[in-house]
Short mmCIF file of N, CA and C in Angstrom, two decimals:
data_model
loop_
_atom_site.label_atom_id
_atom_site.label_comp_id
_atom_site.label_asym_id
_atom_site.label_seq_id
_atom_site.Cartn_x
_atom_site.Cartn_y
_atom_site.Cartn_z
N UNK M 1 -20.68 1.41 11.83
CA UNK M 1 -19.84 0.79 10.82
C UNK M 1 -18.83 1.80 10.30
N UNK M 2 -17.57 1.36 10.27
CA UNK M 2 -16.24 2.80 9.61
C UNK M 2 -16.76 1.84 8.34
N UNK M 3 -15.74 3.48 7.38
CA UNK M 3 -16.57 3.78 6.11
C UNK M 3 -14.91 3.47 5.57
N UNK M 4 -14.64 3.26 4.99
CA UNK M 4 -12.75 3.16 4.06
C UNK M 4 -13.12 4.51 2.97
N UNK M 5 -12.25 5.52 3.58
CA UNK M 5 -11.90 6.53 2.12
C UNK M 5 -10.60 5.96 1.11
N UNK M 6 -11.22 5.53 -0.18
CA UNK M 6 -10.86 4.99 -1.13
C UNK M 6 -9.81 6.26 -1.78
N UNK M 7 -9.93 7.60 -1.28
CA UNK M 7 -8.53 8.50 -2.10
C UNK M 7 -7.82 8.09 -0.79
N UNK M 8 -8.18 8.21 0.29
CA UNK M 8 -7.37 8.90 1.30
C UNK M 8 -6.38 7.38 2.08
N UNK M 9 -6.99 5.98 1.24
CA UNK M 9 -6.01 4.94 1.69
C UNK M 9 -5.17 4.94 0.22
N UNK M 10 -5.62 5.46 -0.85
CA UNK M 10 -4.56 5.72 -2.07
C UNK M 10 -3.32 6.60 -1.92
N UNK M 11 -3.80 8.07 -1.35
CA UNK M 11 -3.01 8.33 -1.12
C UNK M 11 -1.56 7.95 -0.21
N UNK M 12 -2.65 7.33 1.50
CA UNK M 12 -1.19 6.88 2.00
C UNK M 12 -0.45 5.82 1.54
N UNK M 13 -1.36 5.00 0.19
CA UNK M 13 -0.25 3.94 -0.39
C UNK M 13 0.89 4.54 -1.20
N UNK M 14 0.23 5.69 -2.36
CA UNK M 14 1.70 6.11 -2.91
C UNK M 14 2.55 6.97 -2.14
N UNK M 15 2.11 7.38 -0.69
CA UNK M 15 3.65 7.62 0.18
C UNK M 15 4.58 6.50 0.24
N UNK M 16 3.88 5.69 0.74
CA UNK M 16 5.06 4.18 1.25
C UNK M 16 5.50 3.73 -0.50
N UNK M 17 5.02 3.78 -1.59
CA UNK M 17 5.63 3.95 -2.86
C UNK M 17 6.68 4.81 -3.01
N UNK M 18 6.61 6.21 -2.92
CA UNK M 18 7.34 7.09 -3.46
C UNK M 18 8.37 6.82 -2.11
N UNK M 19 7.94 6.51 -0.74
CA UNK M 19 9.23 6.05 0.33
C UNK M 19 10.46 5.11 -0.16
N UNK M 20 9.61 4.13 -0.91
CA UNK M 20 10.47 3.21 -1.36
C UNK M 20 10.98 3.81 -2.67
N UNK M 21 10.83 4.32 -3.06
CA UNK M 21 11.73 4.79 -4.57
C UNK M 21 12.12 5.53 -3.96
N UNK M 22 12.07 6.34 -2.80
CA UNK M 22 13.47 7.03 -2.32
C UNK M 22 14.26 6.56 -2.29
N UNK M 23 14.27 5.27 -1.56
CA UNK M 23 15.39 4.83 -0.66
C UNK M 23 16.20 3.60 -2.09
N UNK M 24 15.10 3.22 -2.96
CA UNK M 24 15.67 2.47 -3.36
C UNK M 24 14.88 2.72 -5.02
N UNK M 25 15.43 3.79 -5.99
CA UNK M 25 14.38 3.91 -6.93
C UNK M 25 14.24 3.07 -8.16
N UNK M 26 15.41 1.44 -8.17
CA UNK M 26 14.29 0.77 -8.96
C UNK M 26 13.79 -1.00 -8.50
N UNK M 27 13.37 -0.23 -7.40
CA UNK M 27 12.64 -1.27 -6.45
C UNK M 27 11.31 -1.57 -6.99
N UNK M 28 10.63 -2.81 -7.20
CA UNK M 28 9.14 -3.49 -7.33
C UNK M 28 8.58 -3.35 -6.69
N UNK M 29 7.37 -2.54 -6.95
CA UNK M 29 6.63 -2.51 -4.99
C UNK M 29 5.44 -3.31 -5.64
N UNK M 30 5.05 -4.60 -5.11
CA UNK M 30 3.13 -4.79 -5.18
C UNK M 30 2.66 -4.40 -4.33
N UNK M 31 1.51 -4.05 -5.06
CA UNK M 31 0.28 -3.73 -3.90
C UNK M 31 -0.82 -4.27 -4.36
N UNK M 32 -1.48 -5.46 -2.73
CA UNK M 32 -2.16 -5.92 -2.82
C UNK M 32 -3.07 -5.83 -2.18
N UNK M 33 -4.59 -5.95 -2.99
CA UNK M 33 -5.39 -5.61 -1.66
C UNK M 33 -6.49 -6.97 -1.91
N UNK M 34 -6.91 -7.20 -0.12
CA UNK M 34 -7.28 -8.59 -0.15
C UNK M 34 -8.38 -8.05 1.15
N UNK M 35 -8.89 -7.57 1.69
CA UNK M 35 -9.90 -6.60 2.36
C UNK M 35 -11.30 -6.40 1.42
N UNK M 36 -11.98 -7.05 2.19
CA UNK M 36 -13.88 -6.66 1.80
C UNK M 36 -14.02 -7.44 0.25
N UNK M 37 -14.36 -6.26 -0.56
CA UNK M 37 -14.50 -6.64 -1.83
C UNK M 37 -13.43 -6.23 -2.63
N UNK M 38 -12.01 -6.12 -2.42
CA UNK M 38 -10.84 -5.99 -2.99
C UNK M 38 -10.91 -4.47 -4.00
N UNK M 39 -12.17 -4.06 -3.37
CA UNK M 39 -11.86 -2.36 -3.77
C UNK M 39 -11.71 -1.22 -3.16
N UNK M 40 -10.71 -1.10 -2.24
CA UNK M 40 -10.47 -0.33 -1.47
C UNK M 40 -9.64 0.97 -2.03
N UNK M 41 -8.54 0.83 -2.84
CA UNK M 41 -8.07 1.48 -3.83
C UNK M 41 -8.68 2.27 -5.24
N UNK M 42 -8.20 3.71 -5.72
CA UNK M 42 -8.34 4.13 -6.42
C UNK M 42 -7.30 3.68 -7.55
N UNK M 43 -7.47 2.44 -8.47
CA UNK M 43 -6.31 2.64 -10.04
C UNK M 43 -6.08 3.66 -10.18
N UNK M 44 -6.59 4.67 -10.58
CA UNK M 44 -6.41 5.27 -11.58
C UNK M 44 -5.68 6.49 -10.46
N UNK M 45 -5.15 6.37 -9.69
CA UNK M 45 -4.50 7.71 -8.51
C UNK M 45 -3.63 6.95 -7.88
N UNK M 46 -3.25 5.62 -8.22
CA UNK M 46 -2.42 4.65 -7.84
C UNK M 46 -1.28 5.24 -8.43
N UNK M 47 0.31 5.53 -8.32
CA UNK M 47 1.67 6.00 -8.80
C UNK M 47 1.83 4.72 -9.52
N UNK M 48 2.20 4.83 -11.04
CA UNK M 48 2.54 3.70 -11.60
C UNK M 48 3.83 3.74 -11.89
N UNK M 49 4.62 3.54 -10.62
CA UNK M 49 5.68 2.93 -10.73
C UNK M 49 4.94 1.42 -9.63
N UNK M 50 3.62 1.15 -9.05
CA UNK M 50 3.48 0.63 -8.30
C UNK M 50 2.19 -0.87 -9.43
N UNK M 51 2.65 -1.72 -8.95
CA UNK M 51 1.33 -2.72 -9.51
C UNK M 51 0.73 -3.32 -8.47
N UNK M 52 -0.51 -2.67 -8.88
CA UNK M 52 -1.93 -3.25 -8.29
C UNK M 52 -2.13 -4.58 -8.56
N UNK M 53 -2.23 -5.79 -7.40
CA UNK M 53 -2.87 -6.96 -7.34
C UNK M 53 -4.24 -6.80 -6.73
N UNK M 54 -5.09 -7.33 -7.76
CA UNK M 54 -6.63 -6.83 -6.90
C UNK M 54 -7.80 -8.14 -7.88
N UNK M 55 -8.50 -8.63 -6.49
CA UNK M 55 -9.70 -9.70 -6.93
C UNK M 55 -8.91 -10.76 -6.66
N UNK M 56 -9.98 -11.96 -7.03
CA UNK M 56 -10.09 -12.80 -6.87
C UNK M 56 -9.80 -14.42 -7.89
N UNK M 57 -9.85 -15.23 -7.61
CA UNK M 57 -8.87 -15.83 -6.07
C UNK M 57 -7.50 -15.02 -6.00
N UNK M 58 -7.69 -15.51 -4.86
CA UNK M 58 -5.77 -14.90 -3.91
C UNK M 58 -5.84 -15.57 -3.24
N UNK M 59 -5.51 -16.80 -3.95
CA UNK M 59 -5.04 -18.32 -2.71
C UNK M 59 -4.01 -18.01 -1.22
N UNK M 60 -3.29 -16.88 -1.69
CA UNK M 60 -2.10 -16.36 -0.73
C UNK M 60 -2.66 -15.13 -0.13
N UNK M 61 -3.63 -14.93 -0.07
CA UNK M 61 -4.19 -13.42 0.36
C UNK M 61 -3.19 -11.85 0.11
N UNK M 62 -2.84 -11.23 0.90
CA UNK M 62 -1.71 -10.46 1.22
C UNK M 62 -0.89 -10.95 0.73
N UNK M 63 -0.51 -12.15 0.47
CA UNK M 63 0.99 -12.55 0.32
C UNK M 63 0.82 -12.67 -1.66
N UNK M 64 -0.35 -12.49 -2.16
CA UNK M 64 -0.52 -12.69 -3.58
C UNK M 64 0.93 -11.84 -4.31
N UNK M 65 1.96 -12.31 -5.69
CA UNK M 65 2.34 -11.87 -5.76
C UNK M 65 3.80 -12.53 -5.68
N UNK M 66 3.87 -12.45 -4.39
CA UNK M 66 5.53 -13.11 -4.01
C UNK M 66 5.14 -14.84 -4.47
N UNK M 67 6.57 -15.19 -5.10
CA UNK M 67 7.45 -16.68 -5.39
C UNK M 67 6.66 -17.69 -4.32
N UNK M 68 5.15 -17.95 -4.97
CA UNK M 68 4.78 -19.36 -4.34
C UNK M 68 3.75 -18.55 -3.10
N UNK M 69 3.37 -17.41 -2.87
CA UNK M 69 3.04 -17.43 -1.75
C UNK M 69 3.43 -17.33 -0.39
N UNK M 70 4.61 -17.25 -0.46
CA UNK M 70 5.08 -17.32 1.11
C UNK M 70 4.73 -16.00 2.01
N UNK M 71 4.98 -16.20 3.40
CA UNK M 71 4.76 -15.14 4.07
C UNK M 71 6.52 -14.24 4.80
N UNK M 72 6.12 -12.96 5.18
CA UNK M 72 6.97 -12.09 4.99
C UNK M 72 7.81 -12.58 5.98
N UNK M 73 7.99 -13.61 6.84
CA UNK M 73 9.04 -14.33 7.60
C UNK M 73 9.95 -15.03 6.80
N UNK M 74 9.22 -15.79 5.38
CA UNK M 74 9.60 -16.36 4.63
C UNK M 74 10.49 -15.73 3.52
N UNK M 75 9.76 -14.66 3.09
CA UNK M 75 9.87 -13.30 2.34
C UNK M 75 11.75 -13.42 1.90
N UNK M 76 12.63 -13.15 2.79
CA UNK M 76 13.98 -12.83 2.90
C UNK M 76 14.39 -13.83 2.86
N UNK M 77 14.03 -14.88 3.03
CA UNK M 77 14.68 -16.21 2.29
C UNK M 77 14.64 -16.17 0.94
N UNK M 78 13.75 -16.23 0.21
CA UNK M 78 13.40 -15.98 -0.80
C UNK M 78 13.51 -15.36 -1.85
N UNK M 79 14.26 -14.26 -0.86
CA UNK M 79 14.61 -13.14 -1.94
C UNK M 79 14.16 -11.98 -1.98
N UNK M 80 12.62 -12.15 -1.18
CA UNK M 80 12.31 -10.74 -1.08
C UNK M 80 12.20 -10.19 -0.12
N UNK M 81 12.86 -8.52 0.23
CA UNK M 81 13.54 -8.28 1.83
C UNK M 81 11.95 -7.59 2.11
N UNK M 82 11.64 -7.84 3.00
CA UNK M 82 10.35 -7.10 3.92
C UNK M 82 10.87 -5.82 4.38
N UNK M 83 10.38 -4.85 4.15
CA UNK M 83 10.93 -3.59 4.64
C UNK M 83 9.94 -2.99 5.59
N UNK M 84 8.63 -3.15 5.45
CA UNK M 84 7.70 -2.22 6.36
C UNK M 84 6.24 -3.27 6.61
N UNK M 85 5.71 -3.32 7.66
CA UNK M 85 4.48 -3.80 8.14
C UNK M 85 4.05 -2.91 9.04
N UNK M 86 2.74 -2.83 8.56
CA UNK M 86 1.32 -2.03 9.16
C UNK M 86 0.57 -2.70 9.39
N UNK M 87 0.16 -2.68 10.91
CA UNK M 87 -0.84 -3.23 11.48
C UNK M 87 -1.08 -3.24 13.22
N UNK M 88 -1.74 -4.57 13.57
CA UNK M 88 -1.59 -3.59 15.41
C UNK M 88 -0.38 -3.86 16.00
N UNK M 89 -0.32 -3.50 17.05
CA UNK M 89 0.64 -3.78 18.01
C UNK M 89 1.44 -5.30 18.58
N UNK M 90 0.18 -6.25 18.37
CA UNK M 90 0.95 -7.66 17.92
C UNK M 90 1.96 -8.04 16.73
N UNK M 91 0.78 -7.57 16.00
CA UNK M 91 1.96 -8.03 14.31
C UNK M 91 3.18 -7.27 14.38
N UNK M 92 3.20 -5.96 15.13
CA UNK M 92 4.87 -4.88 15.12
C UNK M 92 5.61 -5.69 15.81
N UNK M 93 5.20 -5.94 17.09
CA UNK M 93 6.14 -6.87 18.02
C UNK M 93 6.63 -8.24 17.33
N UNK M 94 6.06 -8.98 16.83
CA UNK M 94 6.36 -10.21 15.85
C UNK M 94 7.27 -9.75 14.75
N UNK M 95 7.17 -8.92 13.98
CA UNK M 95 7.71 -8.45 12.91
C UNK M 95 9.21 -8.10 13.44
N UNK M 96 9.71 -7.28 14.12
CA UNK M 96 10.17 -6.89 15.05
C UNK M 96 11.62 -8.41 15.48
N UNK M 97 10.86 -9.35 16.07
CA UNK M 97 11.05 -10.23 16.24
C UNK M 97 12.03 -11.45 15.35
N UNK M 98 10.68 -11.49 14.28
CA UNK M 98 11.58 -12.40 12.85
C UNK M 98 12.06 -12.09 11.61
N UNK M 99 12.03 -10.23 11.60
CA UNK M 99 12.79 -9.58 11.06
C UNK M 99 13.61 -8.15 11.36
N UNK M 100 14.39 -8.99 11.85
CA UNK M 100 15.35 -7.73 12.67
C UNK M 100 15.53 -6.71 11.65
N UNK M 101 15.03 -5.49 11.71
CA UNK M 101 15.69 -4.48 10.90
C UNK M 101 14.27 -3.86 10.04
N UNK M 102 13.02 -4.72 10.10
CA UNK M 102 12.08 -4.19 9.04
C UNK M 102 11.51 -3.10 10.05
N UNK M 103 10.75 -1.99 9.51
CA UNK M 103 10.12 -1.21 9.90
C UNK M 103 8.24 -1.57 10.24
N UNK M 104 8.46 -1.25 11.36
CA UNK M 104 6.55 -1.63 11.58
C UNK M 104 6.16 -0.29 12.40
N UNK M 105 4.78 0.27 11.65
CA UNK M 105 3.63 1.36 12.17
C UNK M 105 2.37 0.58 13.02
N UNK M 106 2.63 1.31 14.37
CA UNK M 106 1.51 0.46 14.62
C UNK M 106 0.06 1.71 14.40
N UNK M 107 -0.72 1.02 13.46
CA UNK M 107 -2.19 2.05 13.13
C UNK M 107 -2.86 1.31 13.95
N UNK M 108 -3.16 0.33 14.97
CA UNK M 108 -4.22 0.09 15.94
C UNK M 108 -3.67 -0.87 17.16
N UNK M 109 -4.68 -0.88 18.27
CA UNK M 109 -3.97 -2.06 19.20
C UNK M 109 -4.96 -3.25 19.29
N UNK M 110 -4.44 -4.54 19.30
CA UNK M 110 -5.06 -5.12 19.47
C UNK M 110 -6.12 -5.78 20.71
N UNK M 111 -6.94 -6.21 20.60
CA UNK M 111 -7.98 -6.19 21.83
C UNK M 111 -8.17 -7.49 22.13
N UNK M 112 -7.96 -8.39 21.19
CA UNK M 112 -8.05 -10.13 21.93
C UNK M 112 -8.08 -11.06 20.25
N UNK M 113 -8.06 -12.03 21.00
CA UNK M 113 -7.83 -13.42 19.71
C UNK M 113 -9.06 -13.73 19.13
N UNK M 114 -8.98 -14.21 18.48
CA UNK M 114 -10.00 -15.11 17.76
C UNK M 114 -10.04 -16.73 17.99
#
């Protein structure tokens, strides 16, 4: 069973925070977490220029937060521009796809469907 280090996924959240207040410093960032028991994060080592969405319900999962729920295809209609997705090698290629211009990391590959 992998174990989630609760500093060490804090920390790489306030990089992609302090990334985005580089590029854009008075940008809204949420951060939401919707994984296990929605405690994967440290508050209190969280950069508060950033707000934590955390627990339950999250009718919208990931998407908790944004105008109604929508998802990040939807996102830029809406108003809100998608700038970065993390995840495997499917979701980069898709992302890629229906948002020309966002940035995607791929941290794993995927191995088959469900």
């Amino acid at each position: 069973m992998e174990r989630w280090d609760p500093g060490a996924l804090t920390a790489e959240t306030n990089a992609a925070v302090r990334g985005v207040h580089a590029f854009e410093p008075r940008a809204q960032v949420l951060v939401t977490e919707a994984h296990a028991h929605f405690r994967n994060l440290l508050p209190e080592r969280l950069d508060r220029r950033a707000e934590l969405l955390r627990g339950t319900p999250k009718p919208y999962g990931m998407m908790a937060g944004l105008h109604g729920g929508v998802d990040a295809a939807l996102a830029a209609h809406a108003g809100v521009p998608p700038v970065l997705v993390s995840g495997d090698d499917i979701v980069a290629a898709e992302a890629a796809e229906v948002v020309p211009g966002m940035r995607a990391v791929v941290a794993k590959r995927a191995l088959g469907a469900l």
